[in-house]
XYZ file of C-alpha atoms in Angstrom:
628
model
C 138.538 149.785 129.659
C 135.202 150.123 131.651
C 132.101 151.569 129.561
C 128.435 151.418 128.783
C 126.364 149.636 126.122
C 123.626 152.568 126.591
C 125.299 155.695 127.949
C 122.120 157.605 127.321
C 120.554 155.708 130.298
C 123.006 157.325 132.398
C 121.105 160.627 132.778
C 118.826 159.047 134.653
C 121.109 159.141 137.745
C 119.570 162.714 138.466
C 116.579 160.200 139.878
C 118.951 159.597 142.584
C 118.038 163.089 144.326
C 114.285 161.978 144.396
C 114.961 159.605 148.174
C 116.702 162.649 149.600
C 114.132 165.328 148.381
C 111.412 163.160 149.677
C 113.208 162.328 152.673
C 113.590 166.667 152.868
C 109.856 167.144 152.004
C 108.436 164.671 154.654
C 110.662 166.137 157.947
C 108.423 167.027 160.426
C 107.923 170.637 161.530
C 108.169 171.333 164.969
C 105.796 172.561 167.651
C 106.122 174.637 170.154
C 104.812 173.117 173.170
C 105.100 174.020 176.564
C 106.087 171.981 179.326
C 106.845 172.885 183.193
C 109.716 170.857 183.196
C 112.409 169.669 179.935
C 114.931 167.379 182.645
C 112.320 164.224 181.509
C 113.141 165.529 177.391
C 116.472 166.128 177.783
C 116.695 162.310 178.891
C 114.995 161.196 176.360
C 116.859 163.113 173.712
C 120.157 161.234 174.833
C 118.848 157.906 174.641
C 116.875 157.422 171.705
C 116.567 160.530 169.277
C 120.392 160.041 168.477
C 120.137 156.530 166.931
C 116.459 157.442 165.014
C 118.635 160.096 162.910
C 121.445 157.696 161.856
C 118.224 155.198 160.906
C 116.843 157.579 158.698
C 120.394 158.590 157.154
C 120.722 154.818 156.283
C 117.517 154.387 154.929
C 118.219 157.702 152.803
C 121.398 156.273 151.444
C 119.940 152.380 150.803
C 117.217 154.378 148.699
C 120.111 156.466 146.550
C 121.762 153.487 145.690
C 119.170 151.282 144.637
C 117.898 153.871 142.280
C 121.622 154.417 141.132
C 121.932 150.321 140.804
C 119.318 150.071 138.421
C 120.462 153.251 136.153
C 123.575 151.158 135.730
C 122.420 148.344 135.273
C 120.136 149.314 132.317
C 122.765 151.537 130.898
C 124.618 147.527 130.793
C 128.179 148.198 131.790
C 130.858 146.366 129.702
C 134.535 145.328 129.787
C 136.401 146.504 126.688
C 139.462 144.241 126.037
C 141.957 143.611 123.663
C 141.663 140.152 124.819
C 139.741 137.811 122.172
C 136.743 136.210 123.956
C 136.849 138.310 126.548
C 134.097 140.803 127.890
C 130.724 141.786 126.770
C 131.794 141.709 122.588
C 132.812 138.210 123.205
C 132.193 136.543 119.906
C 130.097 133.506 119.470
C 130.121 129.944 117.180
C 126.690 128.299 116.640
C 125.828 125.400 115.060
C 122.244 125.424 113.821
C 121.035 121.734 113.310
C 117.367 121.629 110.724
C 115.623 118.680 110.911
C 115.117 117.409 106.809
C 113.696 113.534 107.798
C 110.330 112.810 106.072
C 108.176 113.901 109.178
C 109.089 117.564 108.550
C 107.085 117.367 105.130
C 104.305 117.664 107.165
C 101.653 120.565 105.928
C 100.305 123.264 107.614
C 98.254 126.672 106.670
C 101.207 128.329 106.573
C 103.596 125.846 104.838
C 105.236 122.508 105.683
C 107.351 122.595 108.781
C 110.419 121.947 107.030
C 109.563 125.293 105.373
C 108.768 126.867 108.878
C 112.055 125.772 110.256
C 114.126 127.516 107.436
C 112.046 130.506 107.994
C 113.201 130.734 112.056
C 116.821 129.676 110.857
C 116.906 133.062 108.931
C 115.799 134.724 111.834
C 118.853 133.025 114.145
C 121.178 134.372 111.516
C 119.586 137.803 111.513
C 120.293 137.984 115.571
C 124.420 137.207 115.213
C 126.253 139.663 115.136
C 130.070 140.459 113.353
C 132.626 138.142 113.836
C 130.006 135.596 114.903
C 130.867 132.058 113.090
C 128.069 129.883 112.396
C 127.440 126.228 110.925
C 124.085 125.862 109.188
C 123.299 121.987 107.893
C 120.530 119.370 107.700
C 120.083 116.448 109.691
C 118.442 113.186 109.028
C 119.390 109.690 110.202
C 122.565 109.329 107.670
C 124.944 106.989 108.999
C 127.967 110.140 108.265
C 127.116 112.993 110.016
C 129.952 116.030 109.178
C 129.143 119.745 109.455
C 130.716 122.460 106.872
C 133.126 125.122 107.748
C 131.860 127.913 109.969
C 131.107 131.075 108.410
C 130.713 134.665 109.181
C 129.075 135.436 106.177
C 125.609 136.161 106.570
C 125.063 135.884 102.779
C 126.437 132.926 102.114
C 124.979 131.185 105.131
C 121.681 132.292 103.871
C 122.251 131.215 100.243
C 123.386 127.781 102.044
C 119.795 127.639 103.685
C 117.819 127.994 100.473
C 120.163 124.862 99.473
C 118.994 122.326 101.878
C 115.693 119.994 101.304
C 113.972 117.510 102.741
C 115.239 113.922 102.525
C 113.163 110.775 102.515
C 114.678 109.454 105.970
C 113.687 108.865 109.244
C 115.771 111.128 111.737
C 118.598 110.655 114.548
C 118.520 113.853 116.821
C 121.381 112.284 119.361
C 123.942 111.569 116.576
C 123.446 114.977 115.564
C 123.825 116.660 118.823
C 126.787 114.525 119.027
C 128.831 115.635 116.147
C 127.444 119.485 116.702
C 128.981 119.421 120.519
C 132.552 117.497 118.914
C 133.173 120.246 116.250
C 132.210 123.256 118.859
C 134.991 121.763 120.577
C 137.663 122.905 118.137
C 135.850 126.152 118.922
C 138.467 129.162 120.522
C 135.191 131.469 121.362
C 134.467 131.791 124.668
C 129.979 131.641 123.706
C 129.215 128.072 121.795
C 125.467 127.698 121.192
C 123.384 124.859 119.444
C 120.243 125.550 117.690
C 118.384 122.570 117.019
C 114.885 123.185 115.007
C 112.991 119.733 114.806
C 109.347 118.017 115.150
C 110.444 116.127 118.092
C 109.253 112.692 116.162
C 109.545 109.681 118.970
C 111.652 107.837 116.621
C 114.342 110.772 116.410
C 115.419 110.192 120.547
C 115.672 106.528 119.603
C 119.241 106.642 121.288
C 118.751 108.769 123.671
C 120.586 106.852 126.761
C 123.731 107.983 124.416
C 122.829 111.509 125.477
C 124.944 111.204 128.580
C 127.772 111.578 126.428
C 126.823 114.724 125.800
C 127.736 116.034 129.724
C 131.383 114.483 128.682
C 131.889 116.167 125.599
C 130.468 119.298 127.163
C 133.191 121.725 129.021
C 132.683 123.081 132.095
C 134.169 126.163 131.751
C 133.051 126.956 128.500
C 129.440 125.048 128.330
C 127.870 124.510 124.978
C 124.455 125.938 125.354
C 121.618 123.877 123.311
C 118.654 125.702 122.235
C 115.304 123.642 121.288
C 112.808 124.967 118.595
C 109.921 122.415 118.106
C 107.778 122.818 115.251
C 104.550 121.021 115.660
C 101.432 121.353 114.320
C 97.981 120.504 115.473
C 96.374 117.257 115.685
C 98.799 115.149 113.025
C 96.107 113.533 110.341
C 98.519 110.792 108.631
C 98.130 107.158 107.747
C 100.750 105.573 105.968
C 101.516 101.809 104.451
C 103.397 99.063 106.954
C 104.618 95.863 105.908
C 103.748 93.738 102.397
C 103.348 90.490 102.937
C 103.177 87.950 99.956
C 102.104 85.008 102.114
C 104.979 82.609 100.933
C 103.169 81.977 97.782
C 104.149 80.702 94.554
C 103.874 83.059 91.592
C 102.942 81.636 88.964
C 101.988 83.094 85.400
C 98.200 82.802 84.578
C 97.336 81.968 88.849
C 95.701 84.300 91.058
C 98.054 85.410 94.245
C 97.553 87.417 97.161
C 99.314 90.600 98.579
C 98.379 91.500 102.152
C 99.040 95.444 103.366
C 99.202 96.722 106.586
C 97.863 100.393 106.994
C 99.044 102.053 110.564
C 96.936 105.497 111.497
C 99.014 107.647 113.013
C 95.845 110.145 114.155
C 94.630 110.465 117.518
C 91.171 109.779 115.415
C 88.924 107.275 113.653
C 89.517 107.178 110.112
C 86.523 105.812 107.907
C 86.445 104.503 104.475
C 90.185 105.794 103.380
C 91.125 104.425 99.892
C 93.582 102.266 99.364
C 94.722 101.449 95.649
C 97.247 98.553 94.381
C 99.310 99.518 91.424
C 100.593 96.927 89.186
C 103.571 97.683 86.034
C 102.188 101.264 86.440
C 98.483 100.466 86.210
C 95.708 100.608 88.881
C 94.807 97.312 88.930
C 92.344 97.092 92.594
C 91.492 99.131 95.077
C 89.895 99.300 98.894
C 88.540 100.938 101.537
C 89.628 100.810 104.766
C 88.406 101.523 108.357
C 90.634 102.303 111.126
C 90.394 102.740 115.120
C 92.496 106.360 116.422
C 96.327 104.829 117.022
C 95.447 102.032 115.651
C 96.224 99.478 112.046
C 94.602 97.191 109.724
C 95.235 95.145 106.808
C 94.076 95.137 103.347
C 94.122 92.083 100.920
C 94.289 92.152 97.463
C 94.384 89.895 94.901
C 96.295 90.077 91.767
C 97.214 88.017 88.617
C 100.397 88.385 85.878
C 100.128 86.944 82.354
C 103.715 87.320 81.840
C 106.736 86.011 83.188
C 109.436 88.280 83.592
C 110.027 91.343 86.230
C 106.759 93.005 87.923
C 107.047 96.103 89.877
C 104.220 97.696 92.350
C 103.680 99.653 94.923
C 100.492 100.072 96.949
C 98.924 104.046 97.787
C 96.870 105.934 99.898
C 94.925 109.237 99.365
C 96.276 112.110 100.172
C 96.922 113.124 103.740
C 99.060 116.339 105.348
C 102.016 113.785 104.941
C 102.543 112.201 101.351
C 106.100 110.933 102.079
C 104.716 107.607 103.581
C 102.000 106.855 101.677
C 103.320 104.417 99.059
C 105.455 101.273 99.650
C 106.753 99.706 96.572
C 107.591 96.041 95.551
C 108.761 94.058 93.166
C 108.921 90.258 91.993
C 110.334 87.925 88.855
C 108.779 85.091 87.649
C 111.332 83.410 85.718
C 110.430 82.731 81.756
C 112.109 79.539 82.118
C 113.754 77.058 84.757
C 115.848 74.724 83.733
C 115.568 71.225 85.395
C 118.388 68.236 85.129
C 116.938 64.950 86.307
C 118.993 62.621 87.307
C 117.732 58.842 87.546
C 119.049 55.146 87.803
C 115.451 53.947 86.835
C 114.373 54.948 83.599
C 110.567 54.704 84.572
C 111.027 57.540 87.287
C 112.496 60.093 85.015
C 110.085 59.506 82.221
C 107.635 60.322 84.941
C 108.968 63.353 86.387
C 110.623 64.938 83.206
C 106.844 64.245 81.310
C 104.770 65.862 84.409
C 107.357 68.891 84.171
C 107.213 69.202 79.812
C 105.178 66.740 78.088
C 105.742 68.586 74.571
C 108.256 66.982 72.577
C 110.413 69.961 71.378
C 110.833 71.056 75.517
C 109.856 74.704 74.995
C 107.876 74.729 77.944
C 108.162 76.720 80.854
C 110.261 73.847 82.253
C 113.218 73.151 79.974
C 114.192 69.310 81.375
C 117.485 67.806 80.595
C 118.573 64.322 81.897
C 121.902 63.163 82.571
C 123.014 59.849 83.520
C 124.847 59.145 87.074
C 127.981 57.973 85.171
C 127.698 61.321 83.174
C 127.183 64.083 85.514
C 130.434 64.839 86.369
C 130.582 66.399 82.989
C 127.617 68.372 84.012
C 127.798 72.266 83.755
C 125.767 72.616 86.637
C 125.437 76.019 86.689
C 123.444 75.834 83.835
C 120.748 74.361 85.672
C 118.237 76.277 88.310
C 117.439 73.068 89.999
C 118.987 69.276 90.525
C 116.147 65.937 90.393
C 118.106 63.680 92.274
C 115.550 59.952 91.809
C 116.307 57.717 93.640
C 120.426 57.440 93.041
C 122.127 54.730 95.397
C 125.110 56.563 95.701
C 126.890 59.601 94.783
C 130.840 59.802 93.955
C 132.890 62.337 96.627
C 134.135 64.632 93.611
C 130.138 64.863 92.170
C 128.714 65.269 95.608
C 131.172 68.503 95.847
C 129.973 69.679 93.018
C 126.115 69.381 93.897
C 127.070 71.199 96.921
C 128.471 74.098 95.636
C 126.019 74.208 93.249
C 123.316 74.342 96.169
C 125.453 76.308 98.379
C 125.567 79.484 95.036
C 121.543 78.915 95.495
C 120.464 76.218 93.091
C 117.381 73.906 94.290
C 118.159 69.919 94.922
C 114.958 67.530 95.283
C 116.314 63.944 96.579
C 113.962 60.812 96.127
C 115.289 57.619 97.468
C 115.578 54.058 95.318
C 115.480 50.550 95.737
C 119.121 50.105 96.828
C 120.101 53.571 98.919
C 123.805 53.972 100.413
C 122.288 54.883 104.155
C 125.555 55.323 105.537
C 126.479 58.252 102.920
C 123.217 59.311 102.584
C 122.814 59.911 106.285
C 126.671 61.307 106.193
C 126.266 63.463 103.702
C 122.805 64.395 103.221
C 119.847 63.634 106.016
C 121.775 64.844 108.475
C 123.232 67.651 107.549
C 120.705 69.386 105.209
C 117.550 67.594 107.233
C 118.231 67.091 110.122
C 117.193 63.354 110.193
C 119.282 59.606 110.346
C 117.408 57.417 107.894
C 116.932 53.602 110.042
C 115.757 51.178 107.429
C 113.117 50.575 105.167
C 109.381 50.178 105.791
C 106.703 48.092 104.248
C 107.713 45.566 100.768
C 108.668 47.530 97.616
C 106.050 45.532 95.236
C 103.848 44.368 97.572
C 100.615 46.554 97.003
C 98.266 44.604 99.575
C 99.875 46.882 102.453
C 100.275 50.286 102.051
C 100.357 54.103 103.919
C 98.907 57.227 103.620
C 99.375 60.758 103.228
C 98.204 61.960 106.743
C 99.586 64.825 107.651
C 100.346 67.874 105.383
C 101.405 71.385 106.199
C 98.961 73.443 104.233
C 101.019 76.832 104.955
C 103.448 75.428 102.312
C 103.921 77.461 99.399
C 103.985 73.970 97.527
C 100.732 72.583 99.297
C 98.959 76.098 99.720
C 96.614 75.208 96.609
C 95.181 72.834 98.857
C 94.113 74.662 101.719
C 90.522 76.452 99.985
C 89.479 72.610 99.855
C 90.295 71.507 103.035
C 88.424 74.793 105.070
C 85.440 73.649 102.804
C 85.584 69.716 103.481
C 87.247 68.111 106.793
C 88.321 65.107 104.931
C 91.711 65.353 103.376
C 92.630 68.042 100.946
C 93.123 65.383 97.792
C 92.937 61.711 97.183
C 96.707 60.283 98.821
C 98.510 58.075 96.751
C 99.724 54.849 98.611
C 103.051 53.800 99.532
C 103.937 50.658 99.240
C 107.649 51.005 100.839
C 109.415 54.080 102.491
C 112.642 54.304 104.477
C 112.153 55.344 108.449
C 113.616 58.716 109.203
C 114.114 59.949 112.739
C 113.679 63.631 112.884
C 115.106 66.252 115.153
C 114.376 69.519 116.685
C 116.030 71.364 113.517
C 113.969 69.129 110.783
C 111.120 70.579 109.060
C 108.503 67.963 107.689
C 105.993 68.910 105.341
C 104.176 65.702 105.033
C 104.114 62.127 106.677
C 102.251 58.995 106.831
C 99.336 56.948 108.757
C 102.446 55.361 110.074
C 103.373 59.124 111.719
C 106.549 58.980 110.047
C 107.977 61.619 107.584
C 107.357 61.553 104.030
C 108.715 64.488 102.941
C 111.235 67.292 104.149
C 112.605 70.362 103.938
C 116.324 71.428 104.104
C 118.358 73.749 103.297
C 122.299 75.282 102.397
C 123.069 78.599 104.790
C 122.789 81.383 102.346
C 122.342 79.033 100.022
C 119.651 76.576 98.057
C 116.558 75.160 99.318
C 116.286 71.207 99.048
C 113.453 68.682 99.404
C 113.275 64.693 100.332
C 110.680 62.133 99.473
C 111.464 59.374 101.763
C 109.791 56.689 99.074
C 110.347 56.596 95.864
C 108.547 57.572 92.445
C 108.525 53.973 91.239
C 105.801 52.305 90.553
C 106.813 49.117 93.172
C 107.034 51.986 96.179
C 104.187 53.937 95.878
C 101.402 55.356 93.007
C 102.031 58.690 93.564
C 103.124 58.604 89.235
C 99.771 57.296 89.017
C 97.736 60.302 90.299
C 96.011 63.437 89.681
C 98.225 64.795 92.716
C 101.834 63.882 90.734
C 101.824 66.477 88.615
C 100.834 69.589 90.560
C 102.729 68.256 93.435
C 106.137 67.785 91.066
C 105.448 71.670 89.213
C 104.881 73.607 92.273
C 107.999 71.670 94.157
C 110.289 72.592 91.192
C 108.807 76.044 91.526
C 109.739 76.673 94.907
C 113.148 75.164 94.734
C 114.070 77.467 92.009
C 112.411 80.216 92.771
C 113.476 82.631 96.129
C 110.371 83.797 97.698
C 112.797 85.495 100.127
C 113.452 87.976 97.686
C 109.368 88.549 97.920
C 109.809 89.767 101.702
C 112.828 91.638 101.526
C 112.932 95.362 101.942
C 115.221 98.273 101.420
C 114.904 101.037 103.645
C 115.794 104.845 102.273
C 119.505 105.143 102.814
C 119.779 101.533 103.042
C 121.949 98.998 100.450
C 120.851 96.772 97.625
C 122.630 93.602 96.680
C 121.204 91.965 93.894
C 121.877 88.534 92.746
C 122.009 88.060 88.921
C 122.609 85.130 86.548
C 126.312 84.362 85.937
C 125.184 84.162 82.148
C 125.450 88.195 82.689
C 128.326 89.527 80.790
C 130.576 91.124 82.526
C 130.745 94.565 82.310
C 129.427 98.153 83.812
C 125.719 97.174 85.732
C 123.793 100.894 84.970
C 121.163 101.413 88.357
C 118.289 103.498 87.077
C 117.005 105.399 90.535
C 113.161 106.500 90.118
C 113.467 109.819 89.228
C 115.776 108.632 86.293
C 119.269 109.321 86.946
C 121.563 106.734 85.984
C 124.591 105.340 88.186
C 127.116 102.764 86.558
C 128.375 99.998 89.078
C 130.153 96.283 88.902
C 129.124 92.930 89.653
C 131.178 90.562 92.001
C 131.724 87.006 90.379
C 130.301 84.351 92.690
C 129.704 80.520 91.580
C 126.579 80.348 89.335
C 126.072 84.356 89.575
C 127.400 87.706 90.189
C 126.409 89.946 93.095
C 125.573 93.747 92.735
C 125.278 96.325 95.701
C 124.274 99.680 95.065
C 124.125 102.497 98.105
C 122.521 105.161 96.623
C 118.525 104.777 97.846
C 117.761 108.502 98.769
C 114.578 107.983 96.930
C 111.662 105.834 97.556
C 110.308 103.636 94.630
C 111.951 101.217 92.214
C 115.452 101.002 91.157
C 116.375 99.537 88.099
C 119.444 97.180 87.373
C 120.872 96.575 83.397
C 122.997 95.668 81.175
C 123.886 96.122 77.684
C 120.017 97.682 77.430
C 118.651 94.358 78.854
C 116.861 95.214 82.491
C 117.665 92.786 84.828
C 116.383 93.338 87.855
């Protein structure tokens, strides 16, 4: 049935008489004028006067209905049906989409724009009318994007909106669009709209070349219509903290270390003298200024000490800007109370060395507990006792104990190789140069005993965590970093474009290397020996630094130092198999407790945990003993 929305309007057809009384008003009157003759008129009249009436009739009529046209059209005719979806009370479903990533924290005078947005989002709902189905939800960058059940309750869709609050993660606009557009499809209403209320943040659109599968999803005969409500404020004054950086340095109880921070200014400003403070185990412990170009970063270095072993946490902060969310970046570190060290030998001399430059006390409560094993013996090892393997100078090792070694070093345990007087080449290059360093050992060099010919140290790489100590003395002298010890006798390695050497000799041949097990250990090989007939590296102030901070970095992963979790991103931690087994509780930092498993790997258990909607740390125990 045909009606109108405003019938009211419809009195103001009467206007339609104004063209015809103005067209009545403005007729000319006639004069009487005389003329001798009327045959020149009468002519005239025939011709012409006949088609200027029917002009002015048409004119009269084109004025009516234009005047009539618009009556209607503001009096907005409709189509009544009993058709669903049909006419001008067509009913609608809408999807409104609310930005909650980090960015939206933002502050303003008149609230943050999260706030704002939740503010116009009551307003959408105001505007729908009955029947009307909407889907109101929050949006961020989670990897499951699913919307709830429409609703034509104005009430609850409201109550729903006072629900929803900002997350700590970055955003994904297409995905969201994406999964708005699929559920409208389900849709039986003939109007589908999208609201989408957002700060436009550059790293939302990320994937926007996915947005042609939007004009797919999209039907042409009933077209989902997308409507865009930025909130932005003025000039954005935010710095936040980039990437910690621990420099590959050992951390050591008692030593000074660095952190390095990058600070990124996000203003189209210069920022001048903005404090920067370093929190250590929930104390201030530095702080620093920084200076920073509009657009542009800059990095702050701090330096920091522990007196304990055990777990650290941290996080460095900035002063308060109109965005607090990314102001602090948290990390943590373990220096482990004790390592345990198995040397095994075939010369006595070389393992008195080693085990007295790792724990001279007698009663081996030091921070290196040493065992030593004989070759014969180890296969009755329990290696996973052990953090780290002292391989000196062995001539061979059996098939079955080599297995074991490896799987000890594949689980992550450390493995330091010296060579002897009498070396297997052919299994040691089988087995071990090749495959963990990259190198085929050739022969040996120089005369084991003979101490009137001998090699240097030449070449170190000072970036090492193990040689780093070094470095300060070499910037302040151009001679070399420490006295070398002579070598007497080393065995030739050919490297290849996958070794790594960390030292050689006058002789430019490697000394020392670096290997490694994928997702494994880290191992080390001294191409000479510790005995006193190859070299007097026992005999020098170097020995026992160089022997402690090599232990140290094979048992310790500095990896772990450079790793970061993202918000919304997993944790897998690595504990000690000595961890009973049992329910692993994750503390979150803002205290709520989740309970979780460990996996049992060789040597120790793995633990993943999801749940990282929160910045800061997160805890892992057991049986009230924190482990991570």
């Amino acid at each position: 049935m045909f009606s109108f929305l405003n019938s009211i309007i419809l009195f103001g057809l009467a206007a339609a008489a104004i063209p015809l009384l103005i067209h009545l008003l403005a007729r000319r009157r006639l004069k009487r004028v005389y003329f001798s003759s009327l045959t020149f008129l009468k002519s005239m009249q025939r011709s012409q006067l006949r088609w200027l009436k029917v002009k002015q009739l048409l004119l009269l009529i084109v004025r009516t209905l234009i005047v009539i046209f618009l009556v209607l059209a503001f009096a907005r005719p409709a189509l009544r049906s009993q058709l669903r979806g049909v006419g001008a009370e067509a009913q609608t479903s809408a999807v409104v989409l609310l930005d909650n990533s980090y960015s939206m924290a933002r502050e303003t005078k008149d609230g943050s724009l999260f706030e704002l947005a939740q503010g116009k989002t009551e307003e959408i709902l105001d505007l729908l009318g009955p029947g009307d189905e909407v889907a109101v939800t929050a949006f961020s960058d989670g990897i499951d994007f699913t919307l709830p059940p429409f609703s034509s309750n104005k009430e609850a869709l409201k109550g729903r909106l006072e629900k929803l609050s900002l997350s700590y993660r970055t955003t994904n606009v297409v995905e969201a669009l994406l999964g708005a557009v699929e559920s409208l499809k389900e849709s039986s209403n003939l109007t589908r709209e999208i609201y989408l209320l957002t700060d436009l943040t550059k790293s939302g659109w990320r994937e926007r070349e996915r947005l042609n599968l939007l004009e797919d999803k999209n039907s042409s005969d009933r077209p989902v219509r997308l409507y865009l409500i930025p909130f932005q404020g003025p000039d954005l004054d935010n710095l936040s903290v980039g990437e910690l950086d621990f420099g590959r340095q050992l951390v050591q109880v008692g030593k000074s270390f660095k952190l390095n921070a990058t600070v990124i200014n996000y203003a189209e400003s210069r920022q001048d003298r903005r404090l920067v403070s370093l929190f250590l185990d929930g104390r201030r412990v530095a702080q620093s200024d920084v200076t920073l170009p509009a657009g542009g970063e800059a990095a702050v270095d701090f330096t920091l000490q522990v007196d304990t072993p055990g777990l650290h946490y941290g996080r460095v902060e900035l002063e308060d800007d109109e965005l607090i969310a990314d102001n602090s970046r948290y990390f943590s570190f373990r220096i482990p109370e004790v390592i345990n060290v198995l040397i095994v030998g075939e010369n006595p001399q070389v393992v008195r060395h080693i085990r007295w430059a790792l724990n001279p006390s007698s009663d081996n409560r030091g921070h290196f507990r040493v065992s030593v094993a004989d070759p014969k013996d180890l296969t009755r090892e329990n290696l996973s006792r052990y953090e780290l393997i002292i391989l000196a100078g062995l001539s061979r090792i059996e098939p079955n104990v080599w297995e074991g070694l490896k799987r000890f070093a594949e689980a992550g345990g450390g493995l330091f190789f010296s060579l002897g007087s009498n070396p297997d080449l052919r299994f040691y290059n089988q087995e071990v140069a090749g495959p963990i360093f990259g190198v085929q050992i050739k022969g040996s060099i120089g005369q084991a005993g003979g101490k009137k010919r001998f090699f240097s140290w030449e070449e170190i790489d000072l970036s090492h965590p193990i040689f780093s100590i070094y470095r300060d003395l070499e910037n302040r002298d151009k001679s070399a970093p420490f006295a070398s010890p002579k070598f007497y006798a080393y065995y030739q390695a050919k490297t290849s474009r996958t070794s790594r050497t960390l030292g050689s000799l006058t002789s430019k041949d490697p000394i020392l290397l670096e290997g490694g097990f994928e997702n494994g250990g880290k191992a080390l090989l001294l191409t000479s020996s510790f005995a006193e007939s190859f070299s007097d590296v026992s005999m020098r102030s170097f020995f026992v630094p160089f022997v402690n901070r090599a232990c140290e970095y094979l048992a310790q992963d500095l990896s772990a130092y450079f790793s970061e979790v993202r918000v919304g991103g997993e944790i897998q931690v690595e504990l000690p198999s000595q961890v009973p087994e049992g329910e692993i509780v994750v503390t979150r930092p803002d205290g709520e407790r989740f309970f979780t498993s460990a996996k049992a790997l060789p040597r120790r258990r793995m633990v993943s945990f999801g749940g990282t909607e929160l910045p800061g740390i997160y805890r892992f125990s057991s049986s009230g003993e924190e482990l991570d």
